Amino acid sequence: MEADNDIQTTPRGFHCKLCDVNIPNKPSLGDHVKGKKHQHLSRLRAKRKSQEDSSVFVSGFTPETSRTQLHDYFEQFGPVAEVIMDKEKGVYAIVEFSEASGTHSALAQLEHRLQGLKLRVKPREKKEFKLTSGARHNPKKPHVSLGKLNHELCQAATVNEQMQKVVETFQLSEGDRKARELLVQLLQEVFGEFLPDCQITPFGSSVNTFGVHACDLDLVLDLENTKAFQSRARTSEQAGEERSEDGRSEDSILSDIDLATATAAELLDLVAAILRKCVPGVHKVQCVSTARLPLVKFNYRPLTLQGDITINNRLAVRNTRFLQLCSALDSRVRPLVYTVRLWAKQKQLAGNPFGGGPLLNNYALTLLVVFYLQSVEPPVLPTVEQLKAMACEEEVCIIDGWDCTFPSQPFGVPPSANADDLCTLLFGFFRFYSKFDFPASVVNLREARALPIGDFRSGDEEMHNAPEGGASKHRPGHAGPKLGPVNVLDPFELQHNVAGNLSERTHRSLRHELGEAEKYCRSLQFQRKSAKGKSWGLVRLLAPRGEPGTAGRDASYRPPEICIPFRTSEAHGRPSQDDEACRAVWFSRLCSAVELVFRDVLKCTAVEGTAWQEPCKTQDVGTVEEAVEEPSAEGSSSLCKAHAGVKRPLTADEGPSSSSSPQGKRQRLEPLAGHPESAHWSWVQTQQVWAGRRKVRRDLVKTSDEASQPEGGSSSLESRVTQRIAEKQADPRDLVEFSVDATVVAGSESTKAVLKFIPTNDVSGHFQDFFHFLESFLPKMVETKMAKLQ
Ligand code: UTP
């Protein structure tokens, strides 16, 4: 039975392969199998299988062959339910019969000929049905651990190599790209059914060559051809014909709306209705009519992806083409853009987590990089006006009155004479903008010039007299761009300031961070690899704002920590606290418990390759320099940190724990001489598991037979509390990524495990709340788990 094949027995219970979840015991397994998710996926799989069984894969026809011709040809084998043509129309088609018998008959025929062409008809490829639940579980979309990345960056030989590594780590994988393409295809098919001749086109980071794992899928629904179709259909109707010239009639949805006169809100409602009712896997559909460009947001469950659909937004498709061209013109563009984007994200300057907001958007940031590359001497990229001059007649492109002309291929553009390496360009970027007078200038990529803001503040009359490439390029009758502390003119829509949303506060942070970055890039730490394995180059530059490793950080920074005291009762009946082996056993059990709490109770996702393993034991003890100066940065991706490079054992005052005694003095603590165990994990928390936790626990206890338990007293109850919170909250998002370094320290008064927490990615600013919750929750929960492990 299929259901049985889905369930695997594991050392900790069961695993459902279909839903990709772990189930602790038999009763929960029963509940799971009867549950909504499992049932839904089983039904979906059955449907897919039946679709596959009743479809054939057809190729060998020409692009001129129509869907109707294929439909009519295959009807001889049985009723045809659907013909799905590939995007380029002409390479292949899937013909789905209403019954599997149609497939058998079609496959039984030795030769297929349609209009003199020999068709190839094959069984449809059987794909294993798998739940691709996106960022958290999809192996093609690994979480990017900055801890792990830092480790790899430290190993690189040069900053240039580090920048290439950033691209490799973050860029969209082939699988990710393919999955997005298939989703676009699916949407095209569905929307095409209701809105004939419409076109769905992706734009933005999914296709502009700067995409990162799990970035949004931005789409344009172009209805211009549908409008024409509708007007033709209506004309035929008035002439008393039932069908339009091309044989199609107006679909029921389309007949409800007049595309020529419909308002933006009506169009959005139409798009939202199609998404909700007709696209499997789509949920959380929401119209946002207040945005500059109204859009429909949706989530696509199978890929855990967020999508946006705007209507007739051809300018965005065109400016995406422009960014693609910039990337193709010079191989240094991508590493520079990825590095600057990551830097800005880490410093909380860009990437408004939920769209909108006071930060720079990634498009504006990318244009800043392009502008800088146009401005360096000699330029790396040509200006937009120069590109326009290089375009041929067929490439002239005017959209909504804006000139969007540039060559469609990079080979028509002469290569740059600039030979700077990536490291030099990155330093140059920070130097250029740290001196840039943002409030007084308007960045204009058309001529690589910073225009004086005064030109844009004057009235219309002056605007028309403004210099070439400046305000004179505004369309008459339209207001100028919305000015703010940072002004970056869209290269095509010249009345739009792409950084117009930026707050004064973000502008101040931007200037501060640019200055800090410029200073840091001057230092040897940036330019030269550390011989001692210290963090260098990009590692410090990319450290989260205000966190360890940050360029110019406060040297007294100590990562927050939670201490868990040693208890002999938890050490498997070993005799005394002095017994090192006993403490090692205790620490090993503690690490298992910590991992269970994060993974099973708090549903954190382990960043690939950082799960804890049996602690390694070395006889080496950390050097003073490593332990005190760099408590967390180096080796942070290793599963188990062995303290190499012994000079002398740490003395009590130099120990890895920095926690202060009540009198403000450090306790006398030492790592265990013979067992300097340590462990390291990197986790991602995707839900606010701390928010309203007490109330959820109370409610759960009320509605179950379970006896009331204090916080952390029962792991099954706490797991269910987390589950319940997750169900109530929005879709999982990477809220906070953090690493935990555990070490055991011994002193005259107490032995304890010290868990150091380092937020490696906290753009949404949740780390503090999460840590605050962990301070009380973790020690109790670990104690409960350890008791169970005995
Ligand atoms: P984003 O700022 O979201 O950039 O704009 P992105 O490259 O897609 O990055 P993330 O990963 O989603 O944050 C998306 C697209 O929207 C259009 C551009 O085509 C851009 O590539 N856009 C954005 C504009 O046309 N004007 C704007 O002011 C902003």
PDB file of N, CA and C and ligand atoms in Angstrom, residues 203-206 208 210-212 215-216 218 292-293 313 315-317 319-320 323 341 351 361-364 366 490 493 496-499, ligand 1:
ATOM      1  N   PHE A 203       9.846  38.835 -13.750  1.00  0.00           N
ATOM      2  CA  PHE A 203      10.845  39.909 -13.737  1.00  0.00           C
ATOM      3  C   PHE A 203      11.479  39.926 -12.350  1.00  0.00           C
ATOM      4  N   GLY A 204      12.379  40.863 -12.113  1.00  0.00           N
ATOM      5  CA  GLY A 204      13.001  40.950 -10.785  1.00  0.00           C
ATOM      6  C   GLY A 204      14.010  39.841 -10.539  1.00  0.00           C
ATOM      7  N   SER A 205      14.272  39.583  -9.245  1.00  0.00           N
ATOM      8  CA  SER A 205      15.424  38.756  -8.894  1.00  0.00           C
ATOM      9  C   SER A 205      15.379  37.316  -9.395  1.00  0.00           C
ATOM     10  N   SER A 206      14.183  36.789  -9.698  1.00  0.00           N
ATOM     11  CA  SER A 206      14.139  35.405 -10.194  1.00  0.00           C
ATOM     12  C   SER A 206      14.880  35.284 -11.517  1.00  0.00           C
ATOM     13  N   ASN A 208      16.782  38.271 -12.987  1.00  0.00           N
ATOM     14  CA  ASN A 208      17.701  39.367 -13.358  1.00  0.00           C
ATOM     15  C   ASN A 208      19.181  39.033 -13.114  1.00  0.00           C
ATOM     16  N   PHE A 210      20.500  38.228 -10.278  1.00  0.00           N
ATOM     17  CA  PHE A 210      20.950  38.550  -8.915  1.00  0.00           C
ATOM     18  C   PHE A 210      20.094  37.857  -7.859  1.00  0.00           C
ATOM     19  N   GLY A 211      19.359  36.831  -8.290  1.00  0.00           N
ATOM     20  CA  GLY A 211      18.440  36.170  -7.364  1.00  0.00           C
ATOM     21  C   GLY A 211      19.165  35.358  -6.305  1.00  0.00           C
ATOM     22  N   VAL A 212      18.527  35.244  -5.139  1.00  0.00           N
ATOM     23  CA  VAL A 212      19.071  34.410  -4.065  1.00  0.00           C
ATOM     24  C   VAL A 212      18.017  33.366  -3.709  1.00  0.00           C
ATOM     25  N   CYS A 215      14.049  33.859  -2.982  1.00  0.00           N
ATOM     26  CA  CYS A 215      13.589  35.230  -3.246  1.00  0.00           C
ATOM     27  C   CYS A 215      12.185  35.174  -3.864  1.00  0.00           C
ATOM     28  N   ASP A 216      11.501  36.309  -3.809  1.00  0.00           N
ATOM     29  CA  ASP A 216      10.130  36.359  -4.332  1.00  0.00           C
ATOM     30  C   ASP A 216      10.111  36.068  -5.832  1.00  0.00           C
ATOM     31  N   ASP A 218       8.473  37.625  -8.890  1.00  0.00           N
ATOM     32  CA  ASP A 218       7.704  38.778  -9.382  1.00  0.00           C
ATOM     33  C   ASP A 218       7.222  38.466 -10.788  1.00  0.00           C
ATOM     34  N   ARG A 292       2.443  51.496  -5.119  1.00  0.00           N
ATOM     35  CA  ARG A 292       2.645  52.372  -6.277  1.00  0.00           C
ATOM     36  C   ARG A 292       2.129  51.674  -7.536  1.00  0.00           C
ATOM     37  N   LEU A 293       2.481  50.392  -7.634  1.00  0.00           N
ATOM     38  CA  LEU A 293       1.889  49.606  -8.708  1.00  0.00           C
ATOM     39  C   LEU A 293       1.040  48.524  -8.038  1.00  0.00           C
ATOM     40  N   ASN A 313       2.821  45.630 -16.374  1.00  0.00           N
ATOM     41  CA  ASN A 313       3.991  46.367 -15.883  1.00  0.00           C
ATOM     42  C   ASN A 313       5.190  46.101 -16.809  1.00  0.00           C
ATOM     43  N   LEU A 315       7.378  48.048 -18.022  1.00  0.00           N
ATOM     44  CA  LEU A 315       8.640  48.741 -17.681  1.00  0.00           C
ATOM     45  C   LEU A 315       9.519  47.861 -16.798  1.00  0.00           C
ATOM     46  N   ALA A 316       8.869  47.128 -15.878  1.00  0.00           N
ATOM     47  CA  ALA A 316       9.656  46.279 -14.969  1.00  0.00           C
ATOM     48  C   ALA A 316      10.324  45.139 -15.734  1.00  0.00           C
ATOM     49  N   VAL A 317       9.589  44.603 -16.721  1.00  0.00           N
ATOM     50  CA  VAL A 317      10.177  43.517 -17.522  1.00  0.00           C
ATOM     51  C   VAL A 317      11.382  44.074 -18.286  1.00  0.00           C
ATOM     52  N   ASN A 319      13.247  46.815 -17.477  1.00  0.00           N
ATOM     53  CA  ASN A 319      14.415  47.169 -16.657  1.00  0.00           C
ATOM     54  C   ASN A 319      15.115  45.902 -16.135  1.00  0.00           C
ATOM     55  N   THR A 320      14.349  44.803 -16.044  1.00  0.00           N
ATOM     56  CA  THR A 320      14.981  43.526 -15.687  1.00  0.00           C
ATOM     57  C   THR A 320      15.920  43.095 -16.823  1.00  0.00           C
ATOM     58  N   LEU A 323      19.107  44.971 -16.459  1.00  0.00           N
ATOM     59  CA  LEU A 323      20.028  44.424 -15.444  1.00  0.00           C
ATOM     60  C   LEU A 323      20.697  43.148 -15.970  1.00  0.00           C
ATOM     61  N   ARG A 341      24.720  43.676  -2.016  1.00  0.00           N
ATOM     62  CA  ARG A 341      23.389  43.347  -1.513  1.00  0.00           C
ATOM     63  C   ARG A 341      23.468  42.658  -0.145  1.00  0.00           C
ATOM     64  N   GLY A 351      16.374  45.564   1.592  1.00  0.00           N
ATOM     65  CA  GLY A 351      15.611  44.317   1.638  1.00  0.00           C
ATOM     66  C   GLY A 351      14.520  44.397   2.671  1.00  0.00           C
ATOM     67  N   ASN A 361      15.257  49.355  -1.568  1.00  0.00           N
ATOM     68  CA  ASN A 361      14.893  48.074  -2.166  1.00  0.00           C
ATOM     69  C   ASN A 361      16.091  47.584  -2.988  1.00  0.00           C
ATOM     70  N   ASN A 362      16.065  46.297  -3.296  1.00  0.00           N
ATOM     71  CA  ASN A 362      17.227  45.721  -3.957  1.00  0.00           C
ATOM     72  C   ASN A 362      17.446  46.291  -5.358  1.00  0.00           C
ATOM     73  N   TYR A 363      16.368  46.706  -5.971  1.00  0.00           N
ATOM     74  CA  TYR A 363      16.492  47.294  -7.310  1.00  0.00           C
ATOM     75  C   TYR A 363      17.287  48.599  -7.209  1.00  0.00           C
ATOM     76  N   ALA A 364      16.935  49.437  -6.245  1.00  0.00           N
ATOM     77  CA  ALA A 364      17.635  50.718  -6.072  1.00  0.00           C
ATOM     78  C   ALA A 364      19.115  50.464  -5.767  1.00  0.00           C
ATOM     79  N   THR A 366      20.904  47.904  -6.593  1.00  0.00           N
ATOM     80  CA  THR A 366      21.589  47.401  -7.785  1.00  0.00           C
ATOM     81  C   THR A 366      21.893  48.569  -8.731  1.00  0.00           C
ATOM     82  N   ASP A 490      15.051  56.184 -11.877  1.00  0.00           N
ATOM     83  CA  ASP A 490      14.947  54.975 -12.694  1.00  0.00           C
ATOM     84  C   ASP A 490      15.555  55.295 -14.067  1.00  0.00           C
ATOM     85  N   GLU A 493      12.051  55.147 -16.530  1.00  0.00           N
ATOM     86  CA  GLU A 493      10.897  55.927 -16.083  1.00  0.00           C
ATOM     87  C   GLU A 493      11.457  57.121 -15.305  1.00  0.00           C
ATOM     88  N   HIS A 496      10.556  58.676 -11.788  1.00  0.00           N
ATOM     89  CA  HIS A 496      10.435  57.800 -10.621  1.00  0.00           C
ATOM     90  C   HIS A 496      11.764  57.700  -9.868  1.00  0.00           C
ATOM     91  N   ASN A 497      11.715  58.116  -8.601  1.00  0.00           N
ATOM     92  CA  ASN A 497      12.873  57.950  -7.727  1.00  0.00           C
ATOM     93  C   ASN A 497      12.753  56.585  -7.067  1.00  0.00           C
ATOM     94  N   VAL A 498      13.610  55.645  -7.450  1.00  0.00           N
ATOM     95  CA  VAL A 498      13.471  54.274  -6.947  1.00  0.00           C
ATOM     96  C   VAL A 498      13.828  54.160  -5.463  1.00  0.00           C
ATOM     97  N   ALA A 499      14.452  55.221  -4.926  1.00  0.00           N
ATOM     98  CA  ALA A 499      14.775  55.217  -3.483  1.00  0.00           C
ATOM     99  C   ALA A 499      13.870  56.210  -2.733  1.00  0.00           C
TER     100      ALA A 499
HETATM  101  P1  UTP B   1      13.179  44.402  -5.967  1.00  0.00           P
HETATM  102  O1  UTP B   1      13.608  45.651  -5.332  1.00  0.00           O
HETATM  103  O2  UTP B   1      12.346  43.457  -5.202  1.00  0.00           O
HETATM  104  O3  UTP B   1      14.488  43.723  -6.531  1.00  0.00           O
HETATM  105  O4  UTP B   1      12.428  44.769  -7.301  1.00  0.00           O
HETATM  106  P2  UTP B   1      14.839  42.211  -6.732  1.00  0.00           P
HETATM  107  O5  UTP B   1      16.063  42.205  -7.566  1.00  0.00           O
HETATM  108  O6  UTP B   1      13.649  41.462  -7.251  1.00  0.00           O
HETATM  109  O7  UTP B   1      15.235  41.735  -5.294  1.00  0.00           O
HETATM  110  P3  UTP B   1      14.429  40.881  -4.187  1.00  0.00           P
HETATM  111  O8  UTP B   1      15.288  39.705  -3.983  1.00  0.00           O
HETATM  112  O9  UTP B   1      13.060  40.558  -4.745  1.00  0.00           O
HETATM  113  O10 UTP B   1      14.375  41.827  -3.030  1.00  0.00           O
HETATM  114  C1  UTP B   1      11.925  43.777  -8.174  1.00  0.00           C
HETATM  115  C2  UTP B   1      11.789  44.341  -9.539  1.00  0.00           C
HETATM  116  O11 UTP B   1      10.778  45.322  -9.523  1.00  0.00           O
HETATM  117  C3  UTP B   1      11.052  46.326 -10.437  1.00  0.00           C
HETATM  118  C4  UTP B   1      12.398  45.999 -11.069  1.00  0.00           C
HETATM  119  O12 UTP B   1      12.158  45.298 -12.269  1.00  0.00           O
HETATM  120  C5  UTP B   1      13.017  45.060 -10.073  1.00  0.00           C
HETATM  121  O13 UTP B   1      13.936  44.169 -10.684  1.00  0.00           O
HETATM  122  N1  UTP B   1      11.101  47.627  -9.736  1.00  0.00           N
HETATM  123  C6  UTP B   1      11.359  47.701  -8.402  1.00  0.00           C
HETATM  124  C7  UTP B   1      10.881  48.770 -10.457  1.00  0.00           C
HETATM  125  O14 UTP B   1      10.682  48.700 -11.693  1.00  0.00           O
HETATM  126  N2  UTP B   1      10.906  49.972  -9.808  1.00  0.00           N
HETATM  127  C8  UTP B   1      11.141  50.056  -8.465  1.00  0.00           C
HETATM  128  O15 UTP B   1      11.161  51.174  -7.915  1.00  0.00           O
HETATM  129  C9  UTP B   1      11.378  48.909  -7.754  1.00  0.00           C
END
